[in-house]
Structures are given as structure tokens and as C-alpha cells.
XYZ file of C-alpha atoms in Angstrom:
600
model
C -29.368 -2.628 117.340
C -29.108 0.964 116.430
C -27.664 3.490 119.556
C -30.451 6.026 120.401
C -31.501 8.909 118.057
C -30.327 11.968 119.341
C -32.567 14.590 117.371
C -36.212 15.098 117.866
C -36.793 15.574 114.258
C -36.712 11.907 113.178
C -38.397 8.970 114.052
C -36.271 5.726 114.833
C -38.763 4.071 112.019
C -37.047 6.448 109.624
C -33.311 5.611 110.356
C -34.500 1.760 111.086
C -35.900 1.912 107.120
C -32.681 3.209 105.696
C -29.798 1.477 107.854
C -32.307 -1.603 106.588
C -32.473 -0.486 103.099
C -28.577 0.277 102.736
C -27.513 -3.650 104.252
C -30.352 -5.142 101.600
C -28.693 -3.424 98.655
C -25.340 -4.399 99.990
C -26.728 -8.063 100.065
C -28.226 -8.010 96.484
C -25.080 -6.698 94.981
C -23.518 -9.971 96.484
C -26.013 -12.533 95.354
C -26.015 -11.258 92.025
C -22.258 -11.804 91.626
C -22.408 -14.984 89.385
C -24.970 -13.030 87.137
C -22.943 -10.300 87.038
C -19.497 -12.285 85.995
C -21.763 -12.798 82.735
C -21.844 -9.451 81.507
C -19.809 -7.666 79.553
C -16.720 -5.643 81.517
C -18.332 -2.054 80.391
C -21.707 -2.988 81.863
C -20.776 -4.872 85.372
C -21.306 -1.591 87.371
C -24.434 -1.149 85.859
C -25.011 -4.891 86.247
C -25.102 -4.417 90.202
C -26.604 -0.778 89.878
C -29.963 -2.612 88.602
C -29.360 -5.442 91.394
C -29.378 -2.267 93.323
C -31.908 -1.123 92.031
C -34.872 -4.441 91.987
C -33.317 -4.304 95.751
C -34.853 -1.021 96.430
C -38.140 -1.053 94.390
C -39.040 -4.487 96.009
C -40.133 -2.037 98.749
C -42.947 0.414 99.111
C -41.543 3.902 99.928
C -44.472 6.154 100.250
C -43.691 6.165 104.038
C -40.240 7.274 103.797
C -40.330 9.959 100.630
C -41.962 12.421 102.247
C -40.096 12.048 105.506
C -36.894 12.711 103.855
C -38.078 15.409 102.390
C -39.319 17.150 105.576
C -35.770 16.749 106.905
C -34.358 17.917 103.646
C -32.772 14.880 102.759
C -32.533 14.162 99.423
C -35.294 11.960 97.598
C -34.802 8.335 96.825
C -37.715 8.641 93.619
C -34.636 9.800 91.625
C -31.685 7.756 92.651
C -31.949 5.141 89.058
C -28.579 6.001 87.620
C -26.817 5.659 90.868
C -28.725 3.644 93.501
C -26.411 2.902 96.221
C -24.948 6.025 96.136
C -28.632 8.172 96.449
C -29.406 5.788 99.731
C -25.868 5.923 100.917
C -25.853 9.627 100.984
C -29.437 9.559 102.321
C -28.211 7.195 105.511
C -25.434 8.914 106.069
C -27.085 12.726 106.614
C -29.750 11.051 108.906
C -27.229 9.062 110.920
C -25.528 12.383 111.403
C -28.312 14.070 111.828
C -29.084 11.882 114.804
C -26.231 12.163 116.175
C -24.929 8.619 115.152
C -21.662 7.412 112.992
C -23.143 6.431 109.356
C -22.591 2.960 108.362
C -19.168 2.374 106.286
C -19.540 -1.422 105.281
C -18.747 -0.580 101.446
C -20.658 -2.304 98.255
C -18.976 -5.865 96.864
C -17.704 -3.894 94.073
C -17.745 -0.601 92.024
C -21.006 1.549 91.779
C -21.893 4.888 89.712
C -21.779 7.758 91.421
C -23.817 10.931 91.189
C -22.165 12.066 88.972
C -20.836 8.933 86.742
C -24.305 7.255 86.747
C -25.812 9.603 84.746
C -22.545 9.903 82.391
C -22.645 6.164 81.780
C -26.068 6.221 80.241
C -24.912 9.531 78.240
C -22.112 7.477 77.087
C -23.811 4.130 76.044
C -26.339 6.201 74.091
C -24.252 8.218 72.033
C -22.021 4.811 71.226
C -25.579 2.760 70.152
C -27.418 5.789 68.481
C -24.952 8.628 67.643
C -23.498 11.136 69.005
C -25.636 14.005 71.362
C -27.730 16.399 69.127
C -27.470 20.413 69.598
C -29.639 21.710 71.912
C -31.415 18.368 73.180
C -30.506 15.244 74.258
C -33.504 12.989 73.274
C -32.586 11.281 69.489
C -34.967 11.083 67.009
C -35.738 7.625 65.068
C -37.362 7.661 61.771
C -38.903 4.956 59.873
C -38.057 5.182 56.107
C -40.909 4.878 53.699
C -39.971 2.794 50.666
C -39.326 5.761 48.870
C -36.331 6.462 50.590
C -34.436 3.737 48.462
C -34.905 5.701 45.118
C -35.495 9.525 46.805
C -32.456 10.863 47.976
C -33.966 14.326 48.304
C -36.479 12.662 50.714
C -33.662 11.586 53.287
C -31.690 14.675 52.713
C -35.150 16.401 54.157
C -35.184 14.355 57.124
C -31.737 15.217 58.331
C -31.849 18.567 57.522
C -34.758 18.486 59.824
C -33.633 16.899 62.711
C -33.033 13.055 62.019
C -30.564 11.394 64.237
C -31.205 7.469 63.252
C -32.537 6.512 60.673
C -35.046 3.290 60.973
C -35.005 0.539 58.030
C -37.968 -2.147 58.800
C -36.977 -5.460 57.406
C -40.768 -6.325 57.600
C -40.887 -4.583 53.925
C -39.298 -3.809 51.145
C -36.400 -6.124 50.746
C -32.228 -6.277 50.795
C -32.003 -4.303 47.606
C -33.713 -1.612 48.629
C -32.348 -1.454 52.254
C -28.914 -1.182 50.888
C -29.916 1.680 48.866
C -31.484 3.689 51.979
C -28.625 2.811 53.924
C -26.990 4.300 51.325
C -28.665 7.813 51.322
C -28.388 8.093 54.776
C -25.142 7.503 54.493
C -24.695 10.586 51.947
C -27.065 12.885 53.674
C -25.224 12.362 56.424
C -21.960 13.402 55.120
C -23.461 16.264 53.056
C -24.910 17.437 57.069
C -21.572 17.307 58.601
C -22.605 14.712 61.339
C -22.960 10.894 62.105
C -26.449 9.548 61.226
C -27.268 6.075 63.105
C -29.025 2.835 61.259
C -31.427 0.621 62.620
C -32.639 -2.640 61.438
C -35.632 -3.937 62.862
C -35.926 -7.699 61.645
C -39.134 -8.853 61.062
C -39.363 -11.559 63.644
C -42.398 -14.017 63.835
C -45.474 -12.519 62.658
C -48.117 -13.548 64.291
C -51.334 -12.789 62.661
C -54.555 -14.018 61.653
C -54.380 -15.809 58.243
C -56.779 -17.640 56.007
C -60.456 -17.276 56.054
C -63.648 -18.698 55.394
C -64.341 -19.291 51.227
C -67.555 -18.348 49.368
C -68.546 -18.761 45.950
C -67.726 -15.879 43.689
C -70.095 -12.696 42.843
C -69.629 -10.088 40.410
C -71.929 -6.990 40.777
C -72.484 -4.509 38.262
C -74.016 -1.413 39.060
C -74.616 1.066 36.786
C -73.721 5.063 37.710
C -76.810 7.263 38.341
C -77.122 10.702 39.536
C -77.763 12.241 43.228
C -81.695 11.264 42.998
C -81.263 7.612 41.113
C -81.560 8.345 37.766
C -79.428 6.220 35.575
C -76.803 8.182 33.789
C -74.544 5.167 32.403
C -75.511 1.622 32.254
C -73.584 -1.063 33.651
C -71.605 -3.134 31.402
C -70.379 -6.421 31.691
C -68.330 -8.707 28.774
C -69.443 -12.159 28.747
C -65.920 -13.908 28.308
C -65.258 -17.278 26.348
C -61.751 -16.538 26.768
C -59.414 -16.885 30.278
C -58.737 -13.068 29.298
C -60.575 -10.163 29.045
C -60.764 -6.297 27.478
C -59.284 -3.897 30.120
C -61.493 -1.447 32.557
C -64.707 -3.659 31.763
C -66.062 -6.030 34.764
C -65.955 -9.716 33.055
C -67.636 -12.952 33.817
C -66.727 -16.610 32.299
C -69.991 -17.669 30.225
C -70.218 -21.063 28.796
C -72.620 -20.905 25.829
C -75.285 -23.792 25.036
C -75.479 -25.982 21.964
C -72.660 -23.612 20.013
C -75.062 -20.837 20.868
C -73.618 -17.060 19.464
C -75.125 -13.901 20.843
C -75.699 -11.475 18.134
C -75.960 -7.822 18.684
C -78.598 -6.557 20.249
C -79.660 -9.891 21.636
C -81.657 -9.028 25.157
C -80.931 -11.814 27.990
C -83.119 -12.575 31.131
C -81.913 -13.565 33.654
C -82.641 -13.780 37.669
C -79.609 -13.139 39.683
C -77.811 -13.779 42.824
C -80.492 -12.120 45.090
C -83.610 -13.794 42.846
C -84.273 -10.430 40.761
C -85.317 -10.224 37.223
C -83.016 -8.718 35.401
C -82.244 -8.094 31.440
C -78.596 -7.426 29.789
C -77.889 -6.185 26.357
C -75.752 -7.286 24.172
C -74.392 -4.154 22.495
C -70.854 -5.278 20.885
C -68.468 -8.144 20.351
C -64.705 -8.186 21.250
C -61.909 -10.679 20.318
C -62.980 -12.136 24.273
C -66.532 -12.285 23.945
C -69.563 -10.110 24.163
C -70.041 -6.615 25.973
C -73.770 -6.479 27.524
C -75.281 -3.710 29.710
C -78.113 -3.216 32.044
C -79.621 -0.425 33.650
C -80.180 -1.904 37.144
C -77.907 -3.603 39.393
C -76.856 -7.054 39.012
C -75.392 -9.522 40.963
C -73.991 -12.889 39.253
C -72.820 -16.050 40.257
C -71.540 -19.564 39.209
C -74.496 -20.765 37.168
C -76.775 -17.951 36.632
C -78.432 -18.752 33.776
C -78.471 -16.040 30.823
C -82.098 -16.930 28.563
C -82.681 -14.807 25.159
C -85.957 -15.269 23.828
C -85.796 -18.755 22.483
C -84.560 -20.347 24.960
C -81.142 -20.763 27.416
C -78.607 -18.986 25.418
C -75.511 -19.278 28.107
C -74.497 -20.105 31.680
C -72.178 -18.011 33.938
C -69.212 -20.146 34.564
C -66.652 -20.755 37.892
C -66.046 -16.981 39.273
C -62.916 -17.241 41.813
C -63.871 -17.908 45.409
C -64.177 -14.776 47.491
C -62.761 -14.397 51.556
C -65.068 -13.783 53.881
C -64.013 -12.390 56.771
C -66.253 -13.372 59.895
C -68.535 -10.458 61.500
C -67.845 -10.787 64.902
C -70.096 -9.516 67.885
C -70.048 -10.129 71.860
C -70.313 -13.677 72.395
C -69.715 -15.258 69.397
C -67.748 -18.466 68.766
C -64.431 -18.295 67.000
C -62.334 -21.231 65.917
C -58.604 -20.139 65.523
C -57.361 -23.019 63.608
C -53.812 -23.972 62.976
C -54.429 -25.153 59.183
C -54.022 -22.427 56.082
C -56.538 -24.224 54.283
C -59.546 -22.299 53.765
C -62.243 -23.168 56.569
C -65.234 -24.954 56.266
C -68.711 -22.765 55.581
C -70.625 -24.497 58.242
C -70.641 -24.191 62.167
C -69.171 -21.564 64.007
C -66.506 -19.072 62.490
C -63.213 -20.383 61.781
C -59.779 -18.115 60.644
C -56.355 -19.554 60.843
C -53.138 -18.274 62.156
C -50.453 -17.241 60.439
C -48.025 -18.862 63.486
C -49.856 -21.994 63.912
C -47.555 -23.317 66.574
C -49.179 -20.768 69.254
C -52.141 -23.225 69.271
C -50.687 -25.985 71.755
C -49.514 -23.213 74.030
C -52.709 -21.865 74.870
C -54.967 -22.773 77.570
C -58.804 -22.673 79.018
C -59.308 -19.162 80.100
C -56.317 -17.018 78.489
C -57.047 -14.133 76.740
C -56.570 -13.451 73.201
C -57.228 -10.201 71.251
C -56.950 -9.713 67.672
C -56.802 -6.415 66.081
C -54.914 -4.130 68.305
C -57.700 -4.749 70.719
C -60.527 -3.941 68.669
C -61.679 -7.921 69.342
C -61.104 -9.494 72.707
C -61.935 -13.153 73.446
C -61.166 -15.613 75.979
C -59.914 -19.471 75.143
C -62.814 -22.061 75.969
C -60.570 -25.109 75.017
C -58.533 -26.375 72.702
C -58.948 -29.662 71.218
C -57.682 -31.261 67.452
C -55.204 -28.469 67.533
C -57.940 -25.887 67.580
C -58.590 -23.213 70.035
C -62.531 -22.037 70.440
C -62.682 -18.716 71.758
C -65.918 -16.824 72.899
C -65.474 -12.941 71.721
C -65.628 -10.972 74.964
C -65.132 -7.248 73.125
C -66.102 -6.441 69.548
C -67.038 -3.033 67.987
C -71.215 -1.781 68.927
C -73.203 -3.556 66.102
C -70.283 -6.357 65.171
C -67.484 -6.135 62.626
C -65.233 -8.174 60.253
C -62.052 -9.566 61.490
C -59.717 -9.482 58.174
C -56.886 -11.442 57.737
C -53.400 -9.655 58.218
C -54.264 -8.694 61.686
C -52.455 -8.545 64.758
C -52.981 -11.835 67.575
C -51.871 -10.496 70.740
C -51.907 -13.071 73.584
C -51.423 -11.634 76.960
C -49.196 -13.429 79.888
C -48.861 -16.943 77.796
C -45.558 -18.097 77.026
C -45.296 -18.325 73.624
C -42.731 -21.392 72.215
C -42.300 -19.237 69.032
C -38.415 -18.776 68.222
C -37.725 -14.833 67.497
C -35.287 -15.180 65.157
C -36.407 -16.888 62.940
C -35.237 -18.212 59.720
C -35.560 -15.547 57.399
C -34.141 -13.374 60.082
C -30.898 -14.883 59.956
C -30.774 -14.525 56.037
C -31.662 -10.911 57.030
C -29.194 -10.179 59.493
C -26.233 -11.197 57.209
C -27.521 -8.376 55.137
C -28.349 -5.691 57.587
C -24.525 -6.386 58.941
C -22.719 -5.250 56.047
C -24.080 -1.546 56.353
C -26.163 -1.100 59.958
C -25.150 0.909 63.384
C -27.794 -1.581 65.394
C -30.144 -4.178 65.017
C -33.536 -4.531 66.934
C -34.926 -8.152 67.830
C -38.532 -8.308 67.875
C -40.613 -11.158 69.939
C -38.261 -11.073 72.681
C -39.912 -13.427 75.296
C -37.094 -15.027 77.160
C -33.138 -14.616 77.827
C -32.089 -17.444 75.362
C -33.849 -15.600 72.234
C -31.114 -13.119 72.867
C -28.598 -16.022 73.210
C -29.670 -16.929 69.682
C -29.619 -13.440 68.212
C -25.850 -13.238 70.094
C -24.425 -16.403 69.073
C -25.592 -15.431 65.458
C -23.650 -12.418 65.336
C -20.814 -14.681 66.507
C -21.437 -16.662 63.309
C -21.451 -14.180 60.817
C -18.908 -11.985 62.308
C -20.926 -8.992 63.308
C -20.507 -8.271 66.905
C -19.879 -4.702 65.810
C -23.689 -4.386 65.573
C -25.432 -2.661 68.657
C -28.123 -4.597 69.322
C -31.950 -3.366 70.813
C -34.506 -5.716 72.207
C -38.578 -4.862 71.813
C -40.093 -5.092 74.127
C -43.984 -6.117 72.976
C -45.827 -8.480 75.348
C -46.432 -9.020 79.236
C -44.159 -11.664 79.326
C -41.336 -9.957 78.427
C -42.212 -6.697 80.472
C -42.907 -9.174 83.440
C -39.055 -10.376 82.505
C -36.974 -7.095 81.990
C -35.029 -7.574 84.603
C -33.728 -10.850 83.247
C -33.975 -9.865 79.740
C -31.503 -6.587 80.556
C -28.916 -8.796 82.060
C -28.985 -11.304 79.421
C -28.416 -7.975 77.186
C -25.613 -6.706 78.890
C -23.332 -10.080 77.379
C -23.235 -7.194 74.454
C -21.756 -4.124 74.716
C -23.760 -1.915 72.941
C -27.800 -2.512 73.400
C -30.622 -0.498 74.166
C -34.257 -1.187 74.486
C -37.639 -0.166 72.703
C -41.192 0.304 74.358
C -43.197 -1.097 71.469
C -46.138 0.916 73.081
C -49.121 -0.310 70.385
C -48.320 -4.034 71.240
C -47.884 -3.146 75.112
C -50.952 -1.378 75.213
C -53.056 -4.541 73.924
C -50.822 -6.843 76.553
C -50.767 -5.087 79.528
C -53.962 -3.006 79.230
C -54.473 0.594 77.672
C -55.259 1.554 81.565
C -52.169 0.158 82.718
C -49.653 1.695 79.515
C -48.696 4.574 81.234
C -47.417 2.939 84.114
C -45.526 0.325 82.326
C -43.703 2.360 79.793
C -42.637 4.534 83.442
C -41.530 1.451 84.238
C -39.405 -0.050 81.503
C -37.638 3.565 81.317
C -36.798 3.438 85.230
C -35.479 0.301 84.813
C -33.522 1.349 81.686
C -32.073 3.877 83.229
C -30.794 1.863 86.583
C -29.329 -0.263 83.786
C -27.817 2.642 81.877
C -29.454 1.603 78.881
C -31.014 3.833 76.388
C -34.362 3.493 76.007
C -36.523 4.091 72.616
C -39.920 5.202 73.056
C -42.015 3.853 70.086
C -45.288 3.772 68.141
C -48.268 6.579 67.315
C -45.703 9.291 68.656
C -47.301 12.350 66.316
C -49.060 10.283 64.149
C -51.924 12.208 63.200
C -49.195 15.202 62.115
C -47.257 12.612 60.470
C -49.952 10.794 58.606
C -53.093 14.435 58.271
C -50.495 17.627 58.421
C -51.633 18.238 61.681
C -51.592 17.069 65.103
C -53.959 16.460 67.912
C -53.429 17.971 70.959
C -53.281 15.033 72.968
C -50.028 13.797 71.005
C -48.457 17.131 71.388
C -48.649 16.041 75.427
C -47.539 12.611 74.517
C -44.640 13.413 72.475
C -43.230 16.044 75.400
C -43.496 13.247 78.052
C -41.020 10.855 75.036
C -38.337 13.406 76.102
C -37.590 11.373 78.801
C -36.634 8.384 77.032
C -33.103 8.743 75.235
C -34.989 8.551 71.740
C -38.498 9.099 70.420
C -39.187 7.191 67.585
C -41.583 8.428 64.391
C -43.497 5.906 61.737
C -43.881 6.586 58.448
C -46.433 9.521 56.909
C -46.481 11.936 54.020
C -45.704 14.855 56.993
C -43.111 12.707 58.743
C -40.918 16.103 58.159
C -43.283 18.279 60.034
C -43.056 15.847 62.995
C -39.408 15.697 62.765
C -39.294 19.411 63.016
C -42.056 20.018 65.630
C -40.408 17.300 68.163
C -36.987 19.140 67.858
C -38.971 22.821 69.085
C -40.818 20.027 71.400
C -36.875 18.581 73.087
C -35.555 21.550 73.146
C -38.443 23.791 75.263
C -38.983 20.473 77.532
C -35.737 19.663 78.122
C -34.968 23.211 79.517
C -37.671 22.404 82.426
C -37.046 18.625 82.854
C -34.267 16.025 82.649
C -35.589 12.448 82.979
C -37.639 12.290 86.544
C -36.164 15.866 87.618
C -37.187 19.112 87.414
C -34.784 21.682 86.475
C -36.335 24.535 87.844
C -35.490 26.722 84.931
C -36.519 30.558 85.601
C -40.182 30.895 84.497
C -40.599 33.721 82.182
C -44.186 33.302 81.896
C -45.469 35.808 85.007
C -42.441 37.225 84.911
């Protein structure tokens, strides 16, 4: 029972909510104890800061915040890096401020303080992603095209610019030319005079939608007219006997009837594809066959017959099967199949998966989106190792889902290893000349048992290591996730934003990126804030104004990171003026209060 409060100025609810508060952190720290004998020695305190800290965010503080500000206490909405010591110091001023001893009952072991907190995230960045840069301390990540295996100059651009780690995506290009970046990077960094960090993003699991529907082949030629229609080159088309055919001319296989031979000049009719009459030309003869021209379009297909004027001269032969990706509107059936084999032309639309294992793990009523949202659809059944969906979202007027695309499958656990095997091939590569490695598909703590124990295996523990973090399921299991990190000593974690976005909800992005940084930071992890930042500027030469906004908010993650684009050296340069006028006002959650010059 607390003794009675003394001052007038505070409420007994007020001291009640923060004696309570202090004792539940206090507990957590001790029932995480076994977790926390897991983790690495350089992470335990931050082990029980972030027990500390789930302690304290399992409660809703709107009540208290502003009543410790009225008193002038200091805020608990900025206590991350150093939990029990922001509530501690908090309890203590009210308890003396009603005239009451402070509780003493000390934490189960050591915890940042005000002052170390924030230092042990400063430190654990600069040891996975290089040392701080001048005037700013946000990194910044870039992608390397392809070209920076074989351009030098290219790289030497980026760091002159501002490039702190450099990102190598293990999704292209191959070991080869990874070795050879790495390798530039390497040089510009020495010709620079400081430390340039390399990523590795393995490739992971790709799931995506696969093989499609098949349709007999067409071959249109058109010929090229002017603005009003009128025919300024014919169309021509060789009629090939031969597997081959001349270069920059449109070619179809013709089998000819009873030793037939066109001769120049020869005029064939013909009704095509679409039941038009239509006439070609023959005009010359190459070593493959005929050329032939027409002034109107024509489309042609297996078996259109080609008739001169006495009689059927030749028959168009096989033409390769063409993909047709299925036009999808609002309430349309789609089949997601787990087969590769091209799907059958009758009954609803079918497309396969390129992971065909995530078929038995869905269920009646889970969402699944394709596309980076652009198709939503919900799961009707599955049955025969097929999943019928009914499309629930799809572009005004339909559109084609093509194969390639993204299958994003919201809150379903997903028995899909993320390292997989060519990952492992990978990472024996990567280790000879990486800083850090990022695992992608991170759904549960044993894929980053796997990814651990492999490093065991090929002796390359040296390697930081950064988990993605891409679906619901793993933001929903952060908490876990970041202790299962912490076995390592040097880790971080990126906010795959474009994948997040399509989980969680576009409405719901900016809150969960918040978030996965707040929780970061209680873990004194660095945190990488990923995908679209300044894409237009990177991809058009110039930005939109709403990225500008977005890239100033990445300041508050320890590194922003940039994709690929033919102005990737413009955004490199504009985020540096970007970090250095931002972080002059704000560091992480607080404001600095920096003398405005503005009205001055």
C-alpha cells in the first residue's frame, strides 16, 4: 500500500501507475532470464532492455504522458534505449515530489543508462555498417546495378557522393560479378580514405507467380503507314522451309503442297486468324524461303492456308505456343496451381506458383495478393493441391496478371525454408569478401538458427548478419525474432517497406515501420529503412515531393537504403543535404530544439 501523497499536484492514480509500472519491468527482466542466458554476452543488457521494454508497451499510456508532463517529469514516449532507467527516474521525482522515499528494489541485472543506451546502439551500428559519417549519423545503402562489376568509375561516383554500404543483391547477376563489385568498393574505398561496408542480400525463396495458360501461336504483320493511314511500307513476311530465317524480317514455317515452288511475283490469298481476306506477294527468294508482303494487316496461325491462283500452294506450319496471361477483374475465379506445366485452356483461369509448397498451407478465407497489391483475392478452398481464389481487388476495367510477380500472403505461416539451397552455395561466396549478410523470408526464430549454424559450417561468423523483415508474420514476431538475433553479435534489421505495405496494409505502413524502429532501438539494433526511398529521383532525375517528406522521416532509422536508377547519384547526394538539415532538428523520437533561423 503506498503512504499518503503529500502534494496536491498529483493524483494517487499517477504514482499508483508508475510504482506499478517500475515492479512489472522488474518482473519481466526476471522471467526473461533463461532467454536472455541465450544471447550473446555484448547484447544481454539489451536483451532485458527490450524485456523492458514489451513490459512497458503492453500498457496504454495516454493517461499518464501528459500527466508527467504537467508536473515536468520527464516523458516515458522516449525512454527505448534505456527503459528502466527513463521510468526509474520518472518514479523516483514523483515519489519525492509527494513527499515519499522512491522505491530502491534494483533490476535482476545490468541496464543502459541515459547515457549508455543510446551509445550502445551508436556502437553496434558503426561495428555492422561502418564507421559514423561526417556531419550525419543516418548511413546510406546502395544497391549496385550490374554495371558496377565492370564500371569502376561508377562506384568511385557513389562514394564520392556519400555512399557508406554498398548493397550487392544475390537475386542477380552472379558470384563472378559480385566479386568484382566487391572489389571496386573495395578500391573506391581506399582511394576515399574511409571504410565502405558490404551487404549481401541472398535471394531467399522467391515466391512468385509462374507458368501460365498456353495458346496457339500468331504472327501479325502490320505494315507502317503514316499519321492518317496511308500505307508507306508494306509488311513483309518470309515464308520459311528452313528452322532458320534472314535477320530483321518476321518469319513463319510454311509447308508447301505437292513440291509446290512459289515463283516471284506469285500473289497468295489467304483468310487469316480473324477470318479477313487477305493477299501476300511474293517479291524475292532467300537461301530460307520466300519474302512476301502485304499492304494490310495480317494475322497468321498454325494452318492458315496460303492459295495462289491454281489452287493451295502452302500451309502455315506449328508457330511456338504463346503465354497468356489471365485478365483479371473483381470477382473472377483464379486457380493457383502447384504444377509448372502449362494450364489447361478451359474453365476458370489457372497460373502456377513458382513455390508450390505454399499451396497446403493455405486455408478457406486467407488473403492472397499478387502484384504488390495491384490484385487482391481471398482463398475459397483448396482441394487436389489447388487453391481457388475469388479476386476481391483488380485494376478499373481488369488487367493481366504476368508471370514473375510477387504472391504476398498475409498472416499465414508459410512452411517455406529461407535459406534455401542455392543460398547456402551463395553464402560460401558472399563470405570470402562481405561486411554483412541479409536473410530474406524470415518467418520464425529457427530460420535464423539455420542461417547461424551455417555460418558455423563454413567458418564465417565474422559476417554481421541482418534479418528482413517482409510479412505480418514476422512483424507480428519481432520480438522473438530480435532475441533469436542477438545469439550473433553483430545484426541489424531491415523494414522491407514494399512487401510490408502489401502484408500489413498500405493504411497501416506507417505505423508498423514506427514500430519495428522502436523496437530496434530498445534492442540497440540498427535498423535499415528500405524500398522506393527517392525513387522517382533515382529512376526520372527528379523527385516528387512526397518522397522528399519520406526520405527526411528515414533519418530516424540508422540507415536509409536506395535501389538502383540511372540518377542513383543525385539521390545519394540529395539525402546527405536531406541527414544533415534533419538531423540538426531531430534525433530519433526527439526534438533538438535547434535555434530557428527562419523568423529570426
Amino acid at each position: 500500500m503506498l503512504p499518503a501523497i503529500a502534494s496536491g499536484d498529483m493524483t494517487d492514480d499517477t504514482l499508483a501507475d508508475l510504482f506499478s509500472l517500475r515492479s512489472e519491468l522488474l518482473a519481466a527482466g526476471r522471467s526473461w532470464a533463461d532467454e536472455l542466458g541465450d544471447v550473446h554476452a555484448s547484447h544481454r543488457e539489451s536483451a532485458r532492455n527490450l524485456a523492458h521494454y514489451l513490459a512497458l508497451r503492453r500498457h496504454d499510456l495516454r493517461r499518464l504522458q501528459p500527466e508527467l508532463t504537467r508536473l515536468g517529469l520527464s516523458s516515458l514516449g522516449r525512454t527505448e534505449a534505456h527503459v528502466f532507467a527513463g521510468v526509474d527516474a520518472a518514479t523516483t521525482a514523483a515519489a519525492r515530489l509527494a513527499g515519499i522515499d522512491p522505491p530502491t528494489e534494483p533490476p535482476a541485472g545490468p541496464v543502459p543508462t541515459f547515457d549508455t543506451g543510446p551509445a550502445l546502439l551508436a556502437e553496434r551500428t558503426a561495428a555492422l555498417l561502418g564507421p559514423e559519417p561526417e556531419g550525419r549519423t543516418t548511413r546510406i545503402m546502395v544497391t549496385l546495378p550490374s554495371e558496377a562489376a565492370t564500371d569502376p568509375a561508377l562506384v568511385r561516383r557513389f562514394v564520392d557522393e556519400g555512399m557508406d554500404c554498398a548493397r550487392i543483391n544475390c537475386a542477380h547477376d552472379g558470384p563472378d560479378a559480385w566479386r568484382s563489385m566487391a572489389a571496386n568498393v573495395r578500391s573506391a574505398a581506399a582511394d576515399a580514405g574511409r571504410p565502405i561496408a558490404i551487404m549481401t542480400d541472398l535471394a531467399g525463396p522467391k515466391i512468385r507467380t509462374g507458368g501460365l495458360r498456353h495458346e496457339p501461336g500468331v504472327v501479325k504483320v502490320r505494315p507502317r503507314r503514316d499519321p492518317y493511314g496511308n500505307v508507306l511500307e508494306p509488311a513483309r513476311v518470309e515464308l520459311r522451309t528452313t528452322a532458320t530465317g534472314t535477320a530483321d524480317v518476321i518469319g513463319v514455317p510454311v509447308e508447301l503442297h505437292d513440291g509446290a515452288e512459289l515463283a516471284v511475283g506469285t500473289r497468295l490469298r489467304l483468310r487469316d486468324a480473324r477470318g479477313s481476306r487477305r493477299r501476300l506477294l511474293v517479291v524475292s527468294r532467300t537461301a530460307h524461303g520466300w519474302i512476301a508482303e502485304t499492304r494490310r494487316t495480317t494475322y497468321l496461325v498454325e494452318g492458315t492456308e496460303l492459295r495462289a491462283e491454281d489452287g493451295l500452294t502452302a500451309v502455315v506450319g506449328g508457330l511456338p505456343l504463346r503465354p497468356v496471361p489471365p485478365r483479371l477483374q473483381i470477382g473472377d475465379h483464379l486457380v493457383l496451381t502447384d504444377g509448372a506445366e502449362p494450364a489447361a485452356a478451359t474453365g476458370p483461369d489457372r497460373i502456377s506458383c513458382t513455390a508450390p509448397e505454399i499451396i497446403d498451407d493455405l486455408r478457406a478465407g486467407q488473403p492472397v495478393w499478387f502484384d504488390d497489391g495491384k490484385f487482391g483475392s481471398v482463398v475459397e478452398r483448396v482441394d487436389d493441391r489447388e487453391a481457388h481464389l475469388r479476386i476481391t481487388r483488380a485494376p478499373p476495367g481488369g488487367a493481366p496478371l504476368k508471370p514473375e510477380k510477387g504472391i504476398n500472403l498475409p498472416g499465414t505461416e508459410l512452411h517455406v525454408e529461407a535459406l534455401s539451397t542455392r543460398d547456402r552455395a551463395d553464402l560460401a561466396v558472399v563470405a570470402e569478401f562481405a561486411d554483412c549478410v541479409a536473410l530474406s523470408f524470415v518467418q520464425r526464430p529457427g530460420d535464423i538458427d539455420l542461417l547461424l549454424e551455417q555460418l558455423d559450417r563454413i567458418d564465417a561468423r565474422h559476417l554481421g548478419v541482418v534479418i528482413k523483415i517482409e510479412s505480418q508474420v514476422a512483424f507480428e514476431r519481432l520480438p522473438e525474432l530480435a532475441m533469436a538475433l542477438m545469439r550473433h553479435e553483430r545484426v541489424g534489421v531491415m523494414i522491407a517497406r514494399g512487401d510490408l505495405a502489401v502484408e500489413c496494409g498500405f493504411e497501416r505502413l506507417a505505423e508498423v515501420q514506427e514500430e519495428i524502429m522502436w523496437l530496434c532501438e530498445a534492442a540497440h539494433m540498427p535498423a535499415v529503412w528500405a524500398t522506393q526511398v527517392l525513387e522517382t529521383l533515382a529512376k526520372t532525375g527528379r523527385p516528387s515531393r512526397a518522397e522528399i517528406t519520406d526520405a527526411a522521416m528515414g533519418d530516424r532509422a540508422e540507415c536509409v537504403m536506395l535501389n538502383k536508377g540511372p540518377y542513383v547519384d543525385e539521390a545519394i547526394a540529395l539525402l546527405v543535404d536531406i541527414f544533415g538539415r534533419m538531423q540538426t532538428h531531430q534525433s530519433k523520437k526527439r526534438a533538438l530544439l535547434r535555434r530557428l533561423r527562419s523568423w529570426s
